[in-house]
PDB file of C-alpha atoms in Angstrom:
ATOM      1  CA  VAL A  78       0.000   0.000   0.000  1.00 93.00           C
ATOM      2  CA  TYR A  79       1.510   3.308  -1.078  1.00 94.00           C
ATOM      3  CA  PHE A  80       0.594   6.617   0.503  1.00 96.00           C
ATOM      4  CA  VAL A  81       1.415   9.343  -2.009  1.00 95.00           C
ATOM      5  CA  GLY A  82       2.186  12.715  -0.468  1.00 96.00           C
ATOM      6  CA  GLY A  83       3.947  14.107   2.568  1.00 96.00           C
ATOM      7  CA  THR A  84       2.554  14.744   6.024  1.00 96.00           C
ATOM      8  CA  ALA A  85       0.975  17.984   4.809  1.00 95.00           C
ATOM      9  CA  ALA A  86      -1.222  15.861   2.546  1.00 94.00           C
ATOM     10  CA  ILE A  87      -1.636  12.737   4.737  1.00 95.00           C
ATOM     11  CA  SER A  88      -0.723  13.405   8.341  1.00 97.00           C
ATOM     12  CA  ALA A  89       1.366  10.981  10.380  1.00 97.00           C
ATOM     13  CA  ALA A  90      -1.678  10.302  12.572  1.00 97.00           C
ATOM     14  CA  ASN A  91      -3.864   9.489   9.569  1.00 97.00           C
ATOM     15  CA  TYR A  92      -1.110   7.320   8.107  1.00 96.00           C
ATOM     16  CA  ASP A  93      -0.871   5.336  11.355  1.00 96.00           C
ATOM     17  CA  ALA A  94      -4.667   5.022  11.626  1.00 96.00           C
ATOM     18  CA  LEU A  95      -4.991   3.778   8.044  1.00 95.00           C
ATOM     19  CA  VAL A  96      -2.154   1.298   8.519  1.00 95.00           C
ATOM     20  CA  ALA A  97      -3.851  -0.010  11.654  1.00 94.00           C
ATOM     21  CA  SER A  98      -7.212  -0.322   9.887  1.00 94.00           C
ATOM     22  CA  MET A  99      -5.666  -2.353   7.056  1.00 93.00           C
ATOM     23  CA  THR A 100      -3.647  -4.652   9.319  1.00 92.00           C
ATOM     24  CA  THR A 101      -5.223  -7.878  10.571  1.00 91.00           C
ATOM     25  CA  ALA A 102      -3.702  -9.707  13.508  1.00 87.00           C
ATOM     26  CA  GLY A 103      -2.380 -13.121  12.545  1.00 88.00           C
ATOM     27  CA  ASP A 104      -2.447 -12.425   8.807  1.00 89.00           C
ATOM     28  CA  LEU A 105       0.200 -14.664   7.247  1.00 90.00           C
ATOM     29  CA  THR A 106       0.655 -12.274   4.310  1.00 91.00           C
ATOM     30  CA  PRO A 107       0.196  -8.825   5.834  1.00 88.00           C
ATOM     31  CA  PRO A 108       0.323  -5.811   3.534  1.00 92.00           C
ATOM     32  CA  THR A 109       3.407  -3.636   3.406  1.00 94.00           C
ATOM     33  CA  PHE A 110       3.149   0.122   3.630  1.00 96.00           C
ATOM     34  CA  ALA A 111       5.286   2.940   2.273  1.00 95.00           C
ATOM     35  CA  ARG A 112       5.000   6.686   1.857  1.00 96.00           C
ATOM     36  CA  LEU A 113       6.111   8.203  -1.450  1.00 96.00           C
ATOM     37  CA  SER A 114       6.756  11.898  -1.034  1.00 97.00           C
ATOM     38  CA  GLY A 115       9.134  14.755  -1.628  1.00 96.00           C
ATOM     39  CA  ALA A 116       9.668  18.362  -0.678  1.00 95.00           C
ATOM     40  CA  ASP A 117       7.017  19.484  -3.181  1.00 96.00           C
ATOM     41  CA  ARG A 118       4.652  18.053  -5.807  1.00 96.00           C
ATOM     42  CA  TYR A 119       7.458  17.740  -8.351  1.00 96.00           C
ATOM     43  CA  ALA A 120       9.692  15.828  -5.949  1.00 97.00           C
ATOM     44  CA  THR A 121       6.745  13.619  -4.981  1.00 96.00           C
ATOM     45  CA  ALA A 122       6.097  12.854  -8.661  1.00 95.00           C
ATOM     46  CA  ALA A 123       9.805  12.024  -9.026  1.00 95.00           C
ATOM     47  CA  ALA A 124       9.563   9.661  -6.036  1.00 95.00           C
ATOM     48  CA  VAL A 125       6.621   7.882  -7.680  1.00 93.00           C
ATOM     49  CA  TYR A 126       8.566   7.672 -10.940  1.00 90.00           C
ATOM     50  CA  ALA A 127      11.592   6.214  -9.146  1.00 90.00           C
ATOM     51  CA  LYS A 128       9.407   3.515  -7.578  1.00 87.00           C
ATOM     52  CA  GLY A 129       8.467   2.172 -10.999  1.00 77.00           C
ATOM     53  CA  PRO A 130       9.957  -0.706 -12.968  1.00 68.00           C
ATOM     54  CA  ALA A 131      13.466  -0.770 -14.397  1.00 59.00           C
ATOM     55  CA  THR A 132      12.034   0.201 -17.775  1.00 59.00           C
ATOM     56  CA  TYR A 133       8.845   2.072 -18.516  1.00 59.00           C
ATOM     57  CA  GLY A 134       8.364   0.987 -22.091  1.00 65.00           C
ATOM     58  CA  GLU A 135       8.279   3.345 -24.989  1.00 76.00           C
ATOM     59  CA  LYS A 136       7.182   6.730 -23.630  1.00 89.00           C
ATOM     60  CA  ILE A 137       6.832   9.040 -20.675  1.00 92.00           C
ATOM     61  CA  ILE A 138       4.162  11.722 -20.259  1.00 96.00           C
ATOM     62  CA  VAL A 139       4.935  15.314 -19.283  1.00 97.00           C
ATOM     63  CA  VAL A 140       2.177  17.467 -17.791  1.00 97.00           C
ATOM     64  CA  SER A 141       1.910  20.742 -15.952  1.00 97.00           C
ATOM     65  CA  GLY A 142       2.442  20.718 -12.208  1.00 96.00           C
ATOM     66  CA  GLU A 143       0.936  24.189 -11.957  1.00 96.00           C
ATOM     67  CA  ALA A 144      -2.628  23.208 -12.931  1.00 93.00           C
ATOM     68  CA  TRP A 145      -4.448  19.901 -12.581  1.00 94.00           C
ATOM     69  CA  ALA A 146      -6.631  19.569 -15.684  1.00 94.00           C
ATOM     70  CA  ASP A 147      -4.115  18.238 -18.213  1.00 95.00           C
ATOM     71  CA  GLY A 148      -2.692  15.786 -15.683  1.00 94.00           C
ATOM     72  CA  ILE A 149      -6.165  14.400 -15.045  1.00 92.00           C
ATOM     73  CA  SER A 150      -6.705  14.023 -18.801  1.00 91.00           C
ATOM     74  CA  ALA A 151      -3.463  12.037 -18.971  1.00 93.00           C
ATOM     75  CA  ALA A 152      -4.247   9.792 -15.978  1.00 90.00           C
ATOM     76  CA  ALA A 153      -6.109   7.028 -17.822  1.00 86.00           C
ATOM     77  CA  LEU A 154      -3.530   7.193 -20.629  1.00 89.00           C
ATOM     78  CA  SER A 155      -0.781   6.593 -18.080  1.00 89.00           C
ATOM     79  CA  ALA A 156      -2.657   3.850 -16.238  1.00 85.00           C
ATOM     80  CA  GLU A 157      -3.554   1.950 -19.405  1.00 85.00           C
ATOM     81  CA  SER A 158      -0.189   2.268 -21.135  1.00 86.00           C
ATOM     82  CA  GLY A 159       2.134   2.022 -18.148  1.00 86.00           C
ATOM     83  CA  TRP A 160       3.838   5.259 -19.214  1.00 90.00           C
ATOM     84  CA  PRO A 161       4.800   7.341 -16.168  1.00 91.00           C
ATOM     85  CA  VAL A 162       3.761  10.949 -15.601  1.00 93.00           C
ATOM     86  CA  VAL A 163       6.351  13.652 -14.957  1.00 96.00           C
ATOM     87  CA  LEU A 164       5.179  16.971 -13.521  1.00 97.00           C
ATOM     88  CA  GLN A 165       6.923  19.988 -15.015  1.00 97.00           C
ATOM     89  CA  THR A 166       6.741  23.745 -14.575  1.00 96.00           C
ATOM     90  CA  LYS A 167       5.709  25.945 -17.478  1.00 95.00           C
ATOM     91  CA  THR A 168       9.319  27.106 -17.859  1.00 93.00           C
ATOM     92  CA  GLY A 169      10.608  23.530 -17.948  1.00 92.00           C
ATOM     93  CA  ASN A 170      13.263  24.222 -15.339  1.00 89.00           C
ATOM     94  CA  ASN A 171      12.151  22.055 -12.422  1.00 95.00           C
ATOM     95  CA  ALA A 172      15.069  20.029 -11.082  1.00 96.00           C
ATOM     96  CA  SER A 173      12.957  17.031 -10.007  1.00 96.00           C
ATOM     97  CA  ALA A 174      11.288  16.820 -13.424  1.00 96.00           C
ATOM     98  CA  LYS A 175      14.631  17.016 -15.191  1.00 95.00           C
ATOM     99  CA  ALA A 176      16.025  14.290 -12.909  1.00 94.00           C
ATOM    100  CA  SER A 177      13.182  11.938 -13.887  1.00 93.00           C
ATOM    101  CA  ILE A 178      13.604  12.766 -17.566  1.00 93.00           C
ATOM    102  CA  ASP A 179      17.360  12.236 -17.372  1.00 93.00           C
ATOM    103  CA  ALA A 180      16.881   8.912 -15.563  1.00 90.00           C
ATOM    104  CA  TYR A 181      14.512   7.783 -18.315  1.00 90.00           C
ATOM    105  CA  LEU A 182      16.900   8.822 -21.051  1.00 90.00           C
ATOM    106  CA  ALA A 183      19.685   6.883 -19.350  1.00 87.00           C
ATOM    107  CA  LEU A 184      17.778   3.590 -19.581  1.00 84.00           C
ATOM    108  CA  PRO A 185      19.422   1.257 -22.113  1.00 79.00           C
ATOM    109  CA  ALA A 186      16.073   0.189 -23.568  1.00 67.00           C
ATOM    110  CA  SER A 187      14.630   3.696 -23.651  1.00 65.00           C
ATOM    111  CA  THR A 188      13.325   4.821 -27.027  1.00 72.00           C
ATOM    112  CA  LYS A 189      13.448   8.386 -25.730  1.00 82.00           C
ATOM    113  CA  SER A 190       9.870   9.238 -26.687  1.00 92.00           C
ATOM    114  CA  PHE A 191       7.699  11.801 -24.928  1.00 96.00           C
ATOM    115  CA  VAL A 192       4.042  12.787 -24.882  1.00 97.00           C
ATOM    116  CA  ILE A 193       3.462  16.338 -23.672  1.00 97.00           C
ATOM    117  CA  VAL A 194      -0.154  16.886 -22.626  1.00 97.00           C
ATOM    118  CA  GLY A 195      -1.175  20.530 -22.727  1.00 97.00           C
ATOM    119  CA  GLY A 196      -0.519  23.583 -24.858  1.00 96.00           C
ATOM    120  CA  GLU A 197       2.398  25.984 -24.626  1.00 95.00           C
ATOM    121  CA  ALA A 198       0.519  28.036 -22.041  1.00 94.00           C
ATOM    122  CA  SER A 199       0.907  25.033 -19.714  1.00 95.00           C
ATOM    123  CA  ILE A 200       4.211  23.487 -20.867  1.00 95.00           C
ATOM    124  CA  SER A 201       6.292  25.981 -22.826  1.00 95.00           C
ATOM    125  CA  THR A 202       8.734  25.180 -25.593  1.00 96.00           C
ATOM    126  CA  ASP A 203      11.491  25.264 -22.949  1.00 95.00           C
ATOM    127  CA  THR A 204      10.802  21.578 -22.277  1.00 95.00           C
ATOM    128  CA  THR A 205      11.060  20.550 -25.929  1.00 95.00           C
ATOM    129  CA  GLU A 206      14.164  22.683 -26.348  1.00 96.00           C
ATOM    130  CA  TYR A 207      15.753  20.933 -23.363  1.00 95.00           C
ATOM    131  CA  LEU A 208      14.916  17.527 -24.820  1.00 95.00           C
ATOM    132  CA  VAL A 209      16.112  18.338 -28.333  1.00 96.00           C
ATOM    133  CA  ASN A 210      19.007  20.738 -27.792  1.00 96.00           C
ATOM    134  CA  THR A 211      20.425  19.469 -24.492  1.00 94.00           C
ATOM    135  CA  LYS A 212      19.536  15.776 -24.503  1.00 93.00           C
ATOM    136  CA  GLY A 213      19.559  15.040 -28.221  1.00 92.00           C
ATOM    137  CA  VAL A 214      15.996  13.689 -28.436  1.00 94.00           C
ATOM    138  CA  PRO A 215      14.758  13.637 -32.061  1.00 94.00           C
ATOM    139  CA  VAL A 216      11.907  16.066 -32.693  1.00 96.00           C
ATOM    140  CA  ALA A 217       9.932  13.168 -34.163  1.00 95.00           C
ATOM    141  CA  ASN A 218      10.021  11.455 -30.755  1.00 95.00           C
ATOM    142  CA  ILE A 219       8.156  14.298 -29.045  1.00 97.00           C
ATOM    143  CA  ARG A 220       4.388  14.578 -29.441  1.00 96.00           C
ATOM    144  CA  ARG A 221       2.281  17.354 -27.946  1.00 98.00           C
ATOM    145  CA  ILE A 222      -1.423  16.690 -27.372  1.00 97.00           C
ATOM    146  CA  SER A 223      -3.446  19.815 -26.692  1.00 97.00           C
ATOM    147  CA  GLY A 224      -6.580  21.756 -27.462  1.00 96.00           C
ATOM    148  CA  ALA A 225      -8.007  25.240 -27.102  1.00 96.00           C
ATOM    149  CA  ASP A 226      -8.970  24.584 -23.480  1.00 96.00           C
ATOM    150  CA  ARG A 227      -8.982  21.752 -20.918  1.00 95.00           C
ATOM    151  CA  TYR A 228     -12.027  20.139 -22.492  1.00 95.00           C
ATOM    152  CA  ALA A 229     -10.522  20.157 -25.975  1.00 96.00           C
ATOM    153  CA  THR A 230      -7.277  18.780 -24.560  1.00 96.00           C
ATOM    154  CA  SER A 231      -9.203  15.965 -22.860  1.00 93.00           C
ATOM    155  CA  LEU A 232     -10.908  15.171 -26.176  1.00 93.00           C
ATOM    156  CA  ALA A 233      -7.545  15.211 -27.959  1.00 95.00           C
ATOM    157  CA  VAL A 234      -6.096  12.763 -25.417  1.00 93.00           C
ATOM    158  CA  ASN A 235      -9.113  10.467 -25.830  1.00 90.00           C
ATOM    159  CA  ASN A 236      -8.799  10.599 -29.612  1.00 91.00           C
ATOM    160  CA  TYR A 237      -5.089   9.796 -29.307  1.00 91.00           C
ATOM    161  CA  MET A 238      -5.881   6.748 -27.183  1.00 88.00           C
ATOM    162  CA  ARG A 239      -8.555   5.565 -29.608  1.00 86.00           C
ATOM    163  CA  ALA A 240      -6.246   5.954 -32.610  1.00 87.00           C
ATOM    164  CA  SER A 241      -3.211   4.294 -31.035  1.00 85.00           C
ATOM    165  CA  GLY A 242      -2.384   0.625 -31.223  1.00 77.00           C
ATOM    166  CA  SER A 243      -0.745  -1.418 -28.483  1.00 75.00           C
ATOM    167  CA  PRO A 244      -0.701  -0.852 -25.539  1.00 79.00           C
ATOM    168  CA  LEU A 245      -3.836   1.286 -26.002  1.00 81.00           C
ATOM    169  CA  ALA A 246      -5.670  -0.943 -28.469  1.00 77.00           C
ATOM    170  CA  ASN A 247      -8.509  -1.640 -26.017  1.00 78.00           C
ATOM    171  CA  MET A 248      -9.330   2.044 -25.495  1.00 76.00           C
ATOM    172  CA  ASP A 249     -11.998   2.058 -28.185  1.00 74.00           C
ATOM    173  CA  GLY A 250     -14.536   4.398 -26.612  1.00 71.00           C
ATOM    174  CA  VAL A 251     -17.188   1.743 -26.027  1.00 78.00           C
ATOM    175  CA  GLN A 252     -17.250   2.919 -22.403  1.00 79.00           C
ATOM    176  CA  VAL A 253     -16.776   6.552 -21.381  1.00 84.00           C
ATOM    177  CA  ALA A 254     -16.471   8.091 -17.911  1.00 84.00           C
ATOM    178  CA  ILE A 255     -18.061  11.556 -17.661  1.00 88.00           C
ATOM    179  CA  VAL A 256     -16.597  13.780 -14.929  1.00 89.00           C
ATOM    180  CA  SER A 257     -16.454  17.464 -14.054  1.00 91.00           C
ATOM    181  CA  GLY A 258     -13.854  19.660 -15.706  1.00 91.00           C
ATOM    182  CA  GLU A 259     -14.173  22.226 -12.930  1.00 93.00           C
ATOM    183  CA  SER A 260     -12.789  20.147 -10.060  1.00 91.00           C
ATOM    184  CA  PRO A 261     -10.172  17.370 -10.149  1.00 90.00           C
ATOM    185  CA  TRP A 262     -11.338  15.043  -7.405  1.00 90.00           C
ATOM    186  CA  ASP A 263     -14.019  12.971  -9.131  1.00 91.00           C
ATOM    187  CA  ALA A 264     -11.895  12.656 -12.267  1.00 88.00           C
ATOM    188  CA  LEU A 265      -8.882  11.582 -10.230  1.00 86.00           C
ATOM    189  CA  ALA A 266     -10.943   8.964  -8.433  1.00 85.00           C
ATOM    190  CA  ALA A 267     -12.333   7.705 -11.758  1.00 86.00           C
ATOM    191  CA  SER A 268      -9.055   7.556 -13.686  1.00 84.00           C
ATOM    192  CA  SER A 269      -7.784   4.182 -12.512  1.00 80.00           C
ATOM    193  CA  TRP A 270     -11.295   2.720 -12.820  1.00 83.00           C
ATOM    194  CA  ALA A 271     -11.484   4.062 -16.373  1.00 81.00           C
ATOM    195  CA  ALA A 272      -8.189   2.409 -17.294  1.00 79.00           C
ATOM    196  CA  SER A 273      -9.208  -0.893 -15.706  1.00 80.00           C
ATOM    197  CA  LYS A 274     -12.397  -0.854 -17.793  1.00 82.00           C
ATOM    198  CA  ASP A 275     -10.657   0.355 -20.981  1.00 82.00           C
ATOM    199  CA  SER A 276     -12.879   3.399 -20.682  1.00 79.00           C
ATOM    200  CA  LEU A 277     -12.104   6.894 -21.991  1.00 78.00           C
TER     201      LEU A 277
END
């Protein structure tokens, strides 16, 4: 069981209470518990990234850490594909984000491909310039998915999932989760369910 966020998000008392509620005396295979957190949201995202497998497959997803909407739109994409999410500032200069990107690029099996979700108002060209000019990533290996607003970006992400093959071949739009675009909480709660049901 992973608790994502520091004590400002999930207090030590709540952590202990939840651990106690999920622990059964005499259980021969008791759950293990860990907190994944960092000094800020970017460092927490980097801690989650670092907890992943030795290779993440063909892509990683970059979204804004300054607003929630594009990250929520990318959640089912990440869950279904297994591609991790990296939070980045608009200027593309966050040290934790760069550390995750650099770690990905250092993987021997990495194809060095990126999906940026959100327009340049959310993730500026600084990020693509860093990837291309500093890290040598081919422009063809960077895809930006965006729309005129959060709703159009969500539609663009859904269309991308529907049009892609493996590992997104099952995301055919037969099932669709409808959530508010004005608050993140319901959409966040629905994202893993949507991926498990191959739902957009």
